[in-house]
Tab-separated table of C-alpha atoms and ligand atoms in Angstrom:
chain	number	residue	atom	x	y	z
K	187	MET	CA	0.092	0.170	0.186
K	188	ASP	CA	1.144	3.557	-0.617
K	189	PHE	CA	2.298	5.238	2.326
K	190	ARG	CA	0.323	7.965	1.462
K	191	THR	CA	-2.861	6.113	2.560
K	192	ARG	CA	-1.620	4.363	5.559
K	193	GLY	CA	0.366	7.217	7.027
K	194	ALA	CA	4.219	7.342	8.290
K	195	GLY	CA	5.946	8.256	11.391
K	196	ARG	CA	9.647	9.326	11.443
K	197	PHE	CA	12.956	9.692	13.161
K	198	ALA	CA	14.731	12.928	12.117
K	199	PRO	CA	18.185	13.196	13.506
K	200	SER	CA	20.523	16.338	13.359
K	201	PRO	CA	23.802	14.884	12.347
K	202	SER	CA	25.810	16.970	15.016
K	203	GLY	CA	27.469	13.997	16.815
K	204	ASP	CA	26.911	10.518	17.928
K	205	LEU	CA	23.377	9.670	19.197
K	206	HIS	CA	23.236	9.516	22.972
K	207	LEU	CA	20.949	6.963	24.835
K	208	GLY	CA	18.162	9.629	25.079
K	209	ASN	CA	18.350	9.898	21.463
K	210	LEU	CA	18.179	6.216	20.960
K	211	ARG	CA	15.414	5.764	22.997
K	212	THR	CA	13.126	8.492	21.355
K	213	ALA	CA	13.940	6.803	18.205
K	214	LEU	CA	13.133	3.565	19.389
K	215	LEU	CA	9.644	4.803	20.457
K	216	ALA	CA	9.051	6.782	17.370
K	217	TRP	CA	9.613	3.135	15.729
K	218	LEU	CA	7.079	1.496	18.035
K	219	PHE	CA	4.428	3.969	17.703
K	220	ALA	CA	4.715	4.120	13.729
K	221	ARG	CA	5.356	0.182	13.545
K	222	SER	CA	2.456	-0.632	16.089
K	223	THR	CA	0.008	1.308	14.169
K	224	GLY	CA	0.802	-0.185	10.563
K	225	ARG	CA	2.439	3.036	9.564
K	226	GLN	CA	5.833	3.509	7.669
K	227	PHE	CA	8.764	4.470	9.472
K	228	LEU	CA	10.933	7.177	7.476
K	229	MET	CA	14.466	8.265	8.407
K	230	ARG	CA	15.077	11.953	7.758
K	231	VAL	CA	18.603	13.494	8.287
K	232	GLU	CA	18.189	17.142	9.441
K	233	ASP	CA	21.508	18.541	8.102
K	234	LEU	CA	20.865	21.742	7.180
K	235	ASP	CA	22.746	22.916	10.521
K	236	ARG	CA	25.305	21.948	12.795
K	237	VAL	CA	26.543	18.849	10.584
K	238	ARG	CA	29.714	16.873	12.102
K	239	ALA	CA	31.879	14.857	9.571
K	240	GLY	CA	30.936	11.291	9.999
K	241	ALA	CA	28.039	11.701	12.279
K	242	GLU	CA	25.270	10.887	9.772
K	243	ALA	CA	26.973	7.430	9.204
K	244	ARG	CA	27.302	6.761	12.761
K	245	GLN	CA	23.631	7.940	13.841
K	246	LEU	CA	22.415	5.346	11.097
K	247	ALA	CA	24.571	2.440	12.085
K	248	ASP	CA	23.879	3.005	15.609
K	249	LEU	CA	19.989	2.916	14.956
K	250	SER	CA	20.476	-0.190	12.757
K	251	ALA	CA	22.901	-2.051	15.456
K	252	ILE	CA	19.927	-1.635	18.067
K	253	GLY	CA	17.571	-3.507	15.524
K	254	LEU	CA	15.458	-0.541	13.968
K	255	ASP	CA	14.905	-0.558	10.490
K	256	TRP	CA	13.093	1.962	8.092
K	257	ASP	CA	11.221	2.171	4.835
K	258	GLY	CA	12.798	3.597	1.697
K	259	PRO	CA	15.703	5.579	1.340
K	260	VAL	CA	17.193	7.999	3.777
K	261	VAL	CA	16.130	11.647	3.198
K	262	ARG	CA	18.414	14.559	3.636
K	263	GLN	CA	17.437	17.987	3.964
K	264	SER	CA	20.323	19.399	2.295
K	265	GLU	CA	19.173	17.696	-0.832
K	266	ARG	CA	15.625	19.090	-0.595
K	267	THR	CA	15.905	22.930	-0.706
K	268	ALA	CA	13.778	23.375	-4.015
K	269	LEU	CA	10.957	22.362	-2.038
K	270	TYR	CA	11.625	24.657	0.735
K	271	ASP	CA	11.886	27.695	-1.550
K	272	ASP	CA	8.910	26.606	-3.328
K	273	ALA	CA	6.961	26.703	0.173
K	274	ILE	CA	8.743	30.176	0.791
K	275	ALA	CA	7.571	31.217	-2.504
K	276	ARG	CA	3.895	30.248	-1.887
K	277	LEU	CA	4.078	32.049	1.287
K	278	THR	CA	5.435	34.760	0.139
K	279	ALA	CA	2.993	35.183	-2.904
K	280	ALA	CA	0.283	35.305	-0.394
K	281	SER	CA	1.541	37.909	1.444
K	282	LEU	CA	2.529	36.026	4.474
K	283	THR	CA	6.360	36.571	4.930
K	284	TYR	CA	8.180	39.766	5.645
K	285	GLU	CA	12.104	40.496	5.631
K	286	CYS	CA	13.387	41.148	9.101
K	287	PHE	CA	16.893	43.175	9.642
K	288	CYS	CA	16.731	42.861	13.660
K	289	THR	CA	20.140	41.536	15.065
K	290	ARG	CA	20.168	38.627	17.590
K	291	ARG	CA	21.042	41.148	20.257
K	292	GLU	CA	18.054	43.684	19.269
K	293	ILE	CA	15.756	40.479	19.333
K	294	LEU	CA	16.625	39.765	22.569
K	295	GLU	CA	16.340	43.207	24.095
K	296	ALA	CA	12.954	43.417	22.264
K	297	ALA	CA	11.728	40.089	23.348
K	298	SER	CA	12.466	40.815	27.314
K	299	ALA	CA	10.362	43.929	26.836
K	300	PRO	CA	7.476	43.884	28.993
K	301	HIS	CA	5.003	43.875	25.992
K	302	ALA	CA	6.726	40.662	24.471
K	303	PRO	CA	5.213	37.257	25.833
K	304	ASP	CA	7.651	35.074	26.805
K	305	GLY	CA	10.484	35.734	23.994
K	306	ALA	CA	8.040	35.775	21.287
K	307	TYR	CA	9.150	38.062	18.348
K	308	PRO	CA	7.491	41.459	18.874
K	309	GLY	CA	7.207	42.051	15.199
K	310	THR	CA	9.542	45.236	15.252
K	311	CYS	CA	10.149	44.676	11.216
K	312	ARG	CA	6.548	43.872	10.180
K	313	ASN	CA	5.570	46.996	8.899
K	314	LEU	CA	8.629	48.383	7.664
K	315	THR	CA	8.209	50.537	4.375
K	316	ALA	CA	10.087	49.872	1.031
K	317	ALA	CA	12.142	52.718	1.888
K	318	GLU	CA	13.023	51.706	5.234
K	319	ARG	CA	14.066	48.046	3.969
K	320	ALA	CA	16.084	49.672	1.331
K	321	GLY	CA	18.262	51.573	3.636
K	322	LYS	CA	18.968	48.513	5.683
K	323	ALA	CA	22.801	47.681	5.804
K	324	ARG	CA	22.585	44.311	6.483
K	325	PRO	CA	20.865	41.170	4.847
K	326	PRO	CA	17.257	39.939	6.281
K	327	ALA	CA	16.100	36.958	7.325
K	328	LEU	CA	12.687	35.889	6.313
K	329	ARG	CA	9.830	35.728	9.013
K	330	LEU	CA	6.174	34.646	8.894
K	331	ARG	CA	3.398	37.092	8.941
K	332	ALA	CA	1.459	35.032	11.452
K	333	GLU	CA	-2.256	36.056	11.443
K	334	VAL	CA	-2.655	34.275	15.267
K	335	THR	CA	-0.831	34.377	18.356
K	336	GLU	CA	-1.622	30.908	19.470
K	337	PHE	CA	-2.475	27.363	17.968
K	338	SER	CA	-3.353	24.045	19.397
K	339	ILE	CA	-2.446	20.556	18.749
K	340	ASP	CA	-3.393	17.094	19.695
K	341	ASP	CA	-0.955	14.909	21.339
K	342	ASP	CA	-0.873	11.525	22.278
K	343	VAL	CA	0.986	11.654	25.415
K	344	LEU	CA	0.160	15.055	26.626
K	345	GLY	CA	-3.293	15.566	25.179
K	346	ARG	CA	-4.344	19.033	23.629
K	347	PHE	CA	-1.661	21.458	23.985
K	348	HIS	CA	-2.360	25.033	23.393
K	349	GLY	CA	0.693	27.097	22.660
K	350	GLN	CA	2.174	30.188	21.260
K	351	VAL	CA	3.034	31.352	17.812
K	352	ASP	CA	4.781	34.419	16.925
K	353	ASP	CA	6.381	35.790	13.381
K	354	PHE	CA	9.056	33.014	13.468
K	355	VAL	CA	11.894	32.866	11.046
K	356	LEU	CA	11.352	30.795	7.989
K	357	ARG	CA	14.654	31.556	6.353
K	358	ARG	CA	17.787	32.553	8.124
K	359	VAL	CA	20.089	35.389	7.497
K	360	ASP	CA	22.586	33.124	5.936
K	361	GLY	CA	19.659	31.891	3.466
K	362	VAL	CA	19.515	28.669	4.951
K	363	PRO	CA	15.642	27.136	5.579
K	364	ALA	CA	14.781	27.500	9.390
K	365	TYR	CA	14.065	24.093	11.070
K	366	ASN	CA	10.276	25.027	11.600
K	367	LEU	CA	9.732	25.461	8.009
K	368	ALA	CA	11.812	22.425	6.646
K	369	VAL	CA	10.158	20.296	9.309
K	370	VAL	CA	6.645	21.212	8.166
K	371	VAL	CA	7.760	21.129	4.372
K	372	ASP	CA	9.087	17.645	4.954
K	373	ASP	CA	6.729	15.949	7.019
K	374	GLY	CA	3.866	17.181	4.561
K	375	ALA	CA	5.748	16.059	1.246
K	376	GLN	CA	6.553	12.802	3.179
K	377	GLY	CA	3.028	12.107	4.130
K	378	ILE	CA	4.181	12.132	7.786
K	379	ASP	CA	1.097	11.735	9.756
K	380	GLN	CA	2.607	10.739	13.232
K	381	VAL	CA	5.266	13.000	14.888
K	382	VAL	CA	6.978	11.424	17.696
K	383	ARG	CA	9.860	13.248	19.319
K	384	GLY	CA	11.341	14.388	22.604
K	385	ASP	CA	8.970	16.928	24.425
K	386	ASP	CA	11.758	19.616	24.315
K	387	LEU	CA	10.226	20.181	21.113
K	388	LEU	CA	6.386	20.550	22.284
K	389	THR	CA	6.346	24.385	22.150
K	390	SER	CA	7.496	24.301	18.751
K	391	SER	CA	4.278	22.359	17.673
K	392	PRO	CA	1.854	25.015	17.601
K	393	ARG	CA	4.157	27.094	15.460
K	394	GLN	CA	4.741	24.076	13.128
K	395	ALA	CA	0.840	23.122	12.941
K	396	TYR	CA	0.071	26.662	12.016
K	397	LEU	CA	2.442	26.712	9.332
K	398	ALA	CA	1.009	23.426	7.922
K	399	SER	CA	-2.222	24.842	7.860
K	400	LEU	CA	-1.160	27.808	5.971
K	401	LEU	CA	0.432	25.506	3.395
K	402	GLU	CA	-2.606	23.465	3.350
K	403	LEU	CA	-0.955	20.212	4.628
K	404	PRO	CA	-2.717	18.148	7.094
K	405	THR	CA	-1.771	18.123	10.559
K	406	PRO	CA	-0.003	15.271	12.157
K	407	THR	CA	-0.747	13.843	15.303
K	408	TYR	CA	1.901	14.512	17.831
K	409	ALA	CA	3.542	12.079	20.310
K	410	HIS	CA	5.867	14.356	22.863
K	411	VAL	CA	7.989	11.859	24.938
K	412	PRO	CA	9.670	12.600	28.037
K	413	LEU	CA	13.254	13.207	27.692
K	414	ALA	CA	16.258	11.334	29.288
K	415	LEU	CA	18.039	13.260	32.176
K	416	ASN	CA	21.443	12.990	33.898
K	417	SER	CA	21.791	12.304	37.536
K	418	GLN	CA	21.536	16.261	38.274
K	419	GLY	CA	18.206	16.311	36.646
K	420	LYS	CA	19.751	18.002	33.704
K	421	ARG	CA	18.851	16.937	29.884
K	422	LEU	CA	21.297	13.910	28.925
K	423	ALA	CA	24.388	15.135	27.200
K	424	LYS	CA	27.708	13.656	25.786
K	425	ARG	CA	29.675	14.898	28.422
K	426	ASP	CA	27.557	12.909	31.045
K	427	GLY	CA	29.815	9.961	30.543
K	428	ALA	CA	29.164	6.524	29.061
K	429	VAL	CA	25.983	7.590	26.975
K	430	THR	CA	26.867	6.308	23.386
K	431	LEU	CA	26.564	2.990	21.993
K	432	GLU	CA	30.408	3.286	21.622
K	433	ASP	CA	30.907	4.110	25.374
K	434	GLN	CA	28.634	1.429	26.310
K	435	ALA	CA	30.499	-1.058	24.132
K	436	ALA	CA	33.702	-0.041	25.726
K	437	MET	CA	32.451	-1.219	29.047
K	438	GLY	CA	31.436	-4.463	27.496
K	439	LEU	CA	27.839	-3.917	26.737
K	440	GLY	CA	26.803	-4.521	23.072
K	441	PRO	CA	24.031	-2.797	21.175
K	442	LEU	CA	21.628	-5.574	22.070
K	443	ASP	CA	22.382	-4.901	25.788
K	444	VAL	CA	21.565	-1.388	25.205
K	445	LEU	CA	18.137	-2.002	23.595
K	446	GLY	CA	17.436	-4.037	27.009
K	447	ILE	CA	18.532	-1.320	29.023
K	448	LEU	CA	15.965	1.208	26.789
K	449	ALA	CA	13.335	-1.252	26.976
K	450	ARG	CA	13.870	-1.561	30.660
K	451	SER	CA	13.606	2.104	30.976
K	452	LEU	CA	10.187	1.840	29.096
K	453	GLU	CA	8.998	-0.952	31.529
K	454	LEU	CA	8.879	-3.139	28.600
K	455	ALA	CA	11.572	-5.712	29.916
K	456	ARG	CA	12.884	-7.204	33.251
K	457	GLU	CA	16.564	-6.029	34.307
K	458	GLY	CA	18.994	-8.072	32.213
K	459	GLU	CA	16.270	-9.727	29.911
K	460	PRO	CA	17.553	-10.261	26.191
K	461	VAL	CA	14.999	-8.615	23.921
K	462	THR	CA	14.697	-7.613	19.966
K	463	PRO	CA	12.614	-4.606	18.684
K	464	ASP	CA	9.992	-7.027	17.797
K	465	ASP	CA	9.370	-8.402	21.416
K	466	LEU	CA	9.068	-4.688	22.493
K	467	LEU	CA	6.278	-3.908	19.683
K	468	ALA	CA	4.379	-7.143	20.914
K	469	ARG	CA	4.486	-5.908	24.296
K	470	TRP	CA	3.973	-2.240	23.409
K	471	ASP	CA	1.183	0.027	24.697
K	472	PRO	CA	1.766	3.635	24.136
K	473	ILE	CA	-0.853	4.001	27.386
K	474	SER	CA	1.720	2.720	29.542
K	475	LEU	CA	4.646	4.937	28.539
K	476	PRO	CA	6.391	6.255	31.420
K	477	ARG	CA	5.196	10.039	31.931
K	478	THR	CA	8.207	11.004	33.875
K	479	PRO	CA	11.648	11.805	32.316
K	480	TRP	CA	14.297	8.799	32.292
K	481	VAL	CA	16.970	9.528	34.608
K	482	PHE	CA	19.984	7.674	33.360
K	483	GLU	CA	22.908	7.075	36.052
K	484	THR	CA	26.475	6.573	34.305
Z	694	LIG	N1	16.169	17.282	14.224
Z	694	LIG	C1	15.563	17.450	15.344
Z	694	LIG	C2	16.313	17.112	16.517
Z	694	LIG	O1	17.311	16.280	16.331
Z	694	LIG	C3	14.231	16.642	15.227
Z	694	LIG	C4	13.332	17.553	14.711
Z	694	LIG	C5	11.732	16.759	14.600
Z	694	LIG	O2	11.647	15.629	15.396
Z	694	LIG	O3	10.876	17.371	14.433
Z	694	LIG	O4	16.519	17.588	17.367
């Protein structure tokens, strides 16, 4: 069956370094959510930013090593710029974009002013005249001219979430499509109807769902899953010790041992029990997903 009719989930890593156990756990969850609902599972490398040489190949090898598989070829955002340009052109033709000349510092200062809610871009450049724009010495970023300030999404884990939408950036000053734009265009073009990712991205979802509606793309369902934390309660990071498959291998633990650790953290396996992704699929019920962050003690 064509994936457009039965839907697809995805994992979308940024190749900025090796995946750590928290990233692998999110990937496993995305795989479980997709496979348990008969969806395809697509792999998209988000390489418009922060690329480290060799990271993509190692990330994909690590995902395979813990037994995850995906459908079709790996898609890379760097090869899809025509799609992003086209979406930006459509928004611009509909008068839904504007050029922004603010520096990072100006935005920070303006966003901390009393009238700007929670770091939202306050619209400084929204109504510049052509003459004012022509007088600017620096190249502009391109922002969305949002017609709402809030938008709701449905999340399979967290329920309905209502969050802020501001005039977010669509194309950065350096000409690179911004994350929010690329994600929405790709999810739409790839037939993704289920977005499973870490809950650090929850507040991006109202912006993305709103942008999808402007581009007349269907809104996916979301499942934002709890992150992995270190023993100090901070988001797990590479510096926290033995957190990658390579680190674990150095301690004598193979990829399937790590899969077992992840399964245990999801209450899908007993301590030390050998498991495969298919075992976990047979046991998986999204209702029993632990709702609190996973603390990984190294
Ligand atoms: N590339 C993003 C990241 O690695 C994830 C984007 C998404 O899942 O929407 O954090």
